[in-house]
Amino acid sequence: MEMFDYSKLRGAIREKTKTQEQFAKMLGISKGSLSAKLSGKSDFSHSQMYNSMKILNIDVKELDEYFFKRKV
């Protein structure tokens, strides 16, 4: 399974929504589901990625930097 580095996404979540719990609520998923996605145990859906970028007020053109940066 491909592993991705979500550190930039985690930073944006902290900066814009303060907590992962608040972000998960805005995204319409549970805190546990968000935690599983950020730890690579499950994947973000296309709509969750798009909505995350809208919630965090980040240009969708930067999506790769937040969701597809490979872990090394």
Backbone as JSON Lines, residues from 0, in Angstrom:
{"i":0,"aa":"M","n":[0.84,-1.19,0.0],"ca":[0.0,0.0,0.0],"c":[0.88,1.25,0.0]}
{"i":1,"aa":"E","n":[0.54,2.19,-0.83],"ca":[1.27,3.46,-0.93],"c":[1.11,4.26,0.36]}
{"i":2,"aa":"M","n":[2.21,4.78,0.88],"ca":[2.15,5.6,2.09],"c":[2.41,7.06,1.73]}
{"i":3,"aa":"F","n":[1.56,7.92,2.24],"ca":[1.68,9.34,1.95],"c":[2.0,10.12,3.21]}
{"i":4,"aa":"D","n":[2.7,11.21,3.01],"ca":[3.1,12.1,4.1],"c":[2.06,13.22,4.21]}
{"i":5,"aa":"Y","n":[1.27,13.2,5.27],"ca":[0.22,14.19,5.47],"c":[0.64,15.32,6.41]}
{"i":6,"aa":"S","n":[1.95,15.51,6.62],"ca":[2.4,16.52,7.58],"c":[1.96,17.93,7.17]}
{"i":7,"aa":"K","n":[1.98,18.24,5.89],"ca":[1.55,19.57,5.44],"c":[0.05,19.75,5.67]}
{"i":8,"aa":"L","n":[-0.71,18.69,5.43],"ca":[-2.16,18.72,5.69],"c":[-2.42,18.89,7.19]}
{"i":9,"aa":"R","n":[-1.7,18.15,8.01],"ca":[-1.87,18.26,9.47],"c":[-1.59,19.7,9.94]}
{"i":10,"aa":"G","n":[-0.55,20.31,9.38],"ca":[-0.21,21.69,9.74],"c":[-1.32,22.66,9.35]}
{"i":11,"aa":"A","n":[-1.88,22.47,8.16],"ca":[-2.97,23.34,7.7],"c":[-4.21,23.16,8.57]}
{"i":12,"aa":"I","n":[-4.47,21.93,8.98],"ca":[-5.62,21.65,9.85],"c":[-5.44,22.39,11.17]}
{"i":13,"aa":"R","n":[-4.24,22.3,11.76],"ca":[-3.97,22.99,13.04],"c":[-4.1,24.5,12.88]}
{"i":14,"aa":"E","n":[-3.58,25.02,11.78],"ca":[-3.57,26.47,11.55],"c":[-4.98,27.02,11.32]}
{"i":15,"aa":"K","n":[-5.78,26.3,10.52],"ca":[-7.09,26.84,10.11],"c":[-8.24,26.44,11.02]}
{"i":16,"aa":"T","n":[-8.22,25.23,11.58],"ca":[-9.37,24.78,12.37],"c":[-9.01,24.45,13.82]}
{"i":17,"aa":"K","n":[-7.75,24.59,14.16],"ca":[-7.23,24.36,15.52],"c":[-7.14,22.9,15.92]}
{"i":18,"aa":"T","n":[-8.2,22.1,15.7],"ca":[-8.15,20.7,16.12],"c":[-8.59,19.77,14.99]}
{"i":19,"aa":"Q","n":[-8.09,18.54,15.04],"ca":[-8.52,17.54,14.06],"c":[-10.0,17.22,14.26]}
{"i":20,"aa":"E","n":[-10.46,17.28,15.5],"ca":[-11.87,17.0,15.78],"c":[-12.77,18.01,15.08]}
{"i":21,"aa":"Q","n":[-12.41,19.29,15.15],"ca":[-13.19,20.34,14.5],"c":[-13.15,20.16,12.98]}
{"i":22,"aa":"F","n":[-11.98,19.84,12.44],"ca":[-11.85,19.63,11.0],"c":[-12.7,18.44,10.55]}
{"i":23,"aa":"A","n":[-12.65,17.35,11.3],"ca":[-13.43,16.16,10.96],"c":[-14.92,16.51,10.92]}
{"i":24,"aa":"K","n":[-15.38,17.27,11.9],"ca":[-16.78,17.68,11.95],"c":[-17.14,18.49,10.7]}
{"i":25,"aa":"M","n":[-16.27,19.42,10.31],"ca":[-16.51,20.25,9.13],"c":[-16.52,19.4,7.85]}
{"i":26,"aa":"L","n":[-15.72,18.33,7.86],"ca":[-15.61,17.45,6.7],"c":[-16.75,16.42,6.67]}
{"i":27,"aa":"G","n":[-17.45,16.29,7.8],"ca":[-18.58,15.37,7.88],"c":[-18.2,13.94,8.17]}
{"i":28,"aa":"I","n":[-17.05,13.75,8.84],"ca":[-16.61,12.41,9.24],"c":[-16.26,12.42,10.72]}
{"i":29,"aa":"S","n":[-16.09,11.25,11.29],"ca":[-15.73,11.16,12.71],"c":[-14.25,11.47,12.91]}
{"i":30,"aa":"K","n":[-13.91,11.8,14.15],"ca":[-12.5,12.05,14.48],"c":[-11.68,10.78,14.25]}
{"i":31,"aa":"G","n":[-12.25,9.63,14.57],"ca":[-11.58,8.35,14.37],"c":[-11.32,8.06,12.9]}
{"i":32,"aa":"S","n":[-12.29,8.39,12.07],"ca":[-12.14,8.19,10.63],"c":[-11.04,9.09,10.07]}
{"i":33,"aa":"L","n":[-11.0,10.35,10.53],"ca":[-9.95,11.26,10.09],"c":[-8.59,10.75,10.54]}
{"i":34,"aa":"S","n":[-8.51,10.27,11.77],"ca":[-7.26,9.75,12.31],"c":[-6.77,8.56,11.48]}
{"i":35,"aa":"A","n":[-7.68,7.68,11.08],"ca":[-7.32,6.53,10.26],"c":[-6.79,6.98,8.9]}
{"i":36,"aa":"K","n":[-7.39,8.0,8.34],"ca":[-6.95,8.52,7.04],"c":[-5.56,9.16,7.15]}
{"i":37,"aa":"L","n":[-5.35,9.96,8.18],"ca":[-4.07,10.64,8.36],"c":[-2.94,9.67,8.7]}
{"i":38,"aa":"S","n":[-3.28,8.51,9.25],"ca":[-2.25,7.52,9.59],"c":[-2.07,6.48,8.49]}
{"i":39,"aa":"G","n":[-2.82,6.63,7.38],"ca":[-2.65,5.73,6.24],"c":[-3.41,4.42,6.34]}
{"i":40,"aa":"K","n":[-4.29,4.29,7.35],"ca":[-5.06,3.06,7.51],"c":[-6.27,3.02,6.57]}
{"i":41,"aa":"S","n":[-6.71,4.18,6.12],"ca":[-7.77,4.25,5.11],"c":[-7.49,5.46,4.22]}
{"i":42,"aa":"D","n":[-8.16,5.49,3.09],"ca":[-7.89,6.55,2.1],"c":[-8.93,7.65,2.14]}
{"i":43,"aa":"F","n":[-8.51,8.85,1.75],"ca":[-9.43,9.95,1.55],"c":[-10.15,9.73,0.22]}
{"i":44,"aa":"S","n":[-11.46,9.99,0.19],"ca":[-12.18,9.92,-1.08],"c":[-11.86,11.19,-1.87]}
{"i":45,"aa":"H","n":[-12.16,11.17,-3.15],"ca":[-11.94,12.37,-3.97],"c":[-12.7,13.57,-3.41]}
{"i":46,"aa":"S","n":[-13.97,13.35,-3.03],"ca":[-14.76,14.46,-2.52],"c":[-14.21,14.97,-1.18]}
{"i":47,"aa":"Q","n":[-13.69,14.07,-0.34],"ca":[-13.1,14.49,0.93],"c":[-11.84,15.33,0.69]}
{"i":48,"aa":"M","n":[-11.05,14.96,-0.31],"ca":[-9.86,15.76,-0.63],"c":[-10.27,17.14,-1.11]}
{"i":49,"aa":"Y","n":[-11.21,17.18,-2.04],"ca":[-11.68,18.46,-2.58],"c":[-12.28,19.34,-1.48]}
{"i":50,"aa":"N","n":[-13.14,18.75,-0.65],"ca":[-13.77,19.51,0.43],"c":[-12.75,19.97,1.47]}
{"i":51,"aa":"S","n":[-11.73,19.16,1.71],"ca":[-10.67,19.56,2.64],"c":[-9.99,20.83,2.15]}
{"i":52,"aa":"M","n":[-9.7,20.88,0.87],"ca":[-9.03,22.05,0.3],"c":[-9.93,23.28,0.42]}
{"i":53,"aa":"K","n":[-11.23,23.11,0.23],"ca":[-12.17,24.23,0.38],"c":[-12.23,24.7,1.83]}
{"i":54,"aa":"I","n":[-12.36,23.76,2.75],"ca":[-12.44,24.08,4.18],"c":[-11.18,24.82,4.63]}
{"i":55,"aa":"L","n":[-10.02,24.37,4.16],"ca":[-8.75,24.95,4.58],"c":[-8.36,26.17,3.74]}
{"i":56,"aa":"N","n":[-9.2,26.5,2.78],"ca":[-8.98,27.67,1.93],"c":[-7.63,27.6,1.2]}
{"i":57,"aa":"I","n":[-7.39,26.44,0.6],"ca":[-6.16,26.19,-0.15],"c":[-6.55,25.91,-1.6]}
{"i":58,"aa":"D","n":[-5.82,26.49,-2.53],"ca":[-6.1,26.3,-3.95],"c":[-6.0,24.82,-4.31]}
{"i":59,"aa":"V","n":[-7.0,24.33,-5.01],"ca":[-7.04,22.91,-5.4],"c":[-5.81,22.53,-6.24]}
{"i":60,"aa":"K","n":[-5.18,23.49,-6.88],"ca":[-3.97,23.2,-7.66],"c":[-2.84,22.66,-6.78]}
{"i":61,"aa":"E","n":[-2.93,22.91,-5.47],"ca":[-1.91,22.44,-4.53],"c":[-2.26,21.09,-3.9]}
{"i":62,"aa":"L","n":[-3.32,20.45,-4.37],"ca":[-3.8,19.21,-3.78],"c":[-2.7,18.15,-3.66]}
{"i":63,"aa":"D","n":[-1.87,18.01,-4.68],"ca":[-0.8,17.0,-4.65],"c":[0.13,17.18,-3.45]}
{"i":64,"aa":"E","n":[0.42,18.42,-3.1],"ca":[1.33,18.7,-1.98],"c":[0.76,18.26,-0.64]}
{"i":65,"aa":"Y","n":[-0.57,18.24,-0.54],"ca":[-1.23,17.91,0.72],"c":[-1.65,16.45,0.81]}
{"i":66,"aa":"F","n":[-1.96,15.82,-0.33],"ca":[-2.5,14.47,-0.31],"c":[-1.65,13.4,-0.99]}
{"i":67,"aa":"F","n":[-0.72,13.79,-1.85],"ca":[0.02,12.78,-2.61],"c":[1.53,12.86,-2.48]}
{"i":68,"aa":"K","n":[2.01,13.5,-1.43],"ca":[3.44,13.54,-1.17],"c":[3.82,12.18,-0.56]}
{"i":69,"aa":"R","n":[4.73,11.49,-1.23],"ca":[5.11,10.14,-0.76],"c":[5.97,10.21,0.49]}
{"i":70,"aa":"K","n":[5.72,9.27,1.37],"ca":[6.55,9.12,2.56],"c":[7.86,8.48,2.15]}
{"i":71,"aa":"V","n":[8.96,9.02,2.67],"ca":[10.26,8.43,2.34],"c":[10.92,7.84,3.58]}
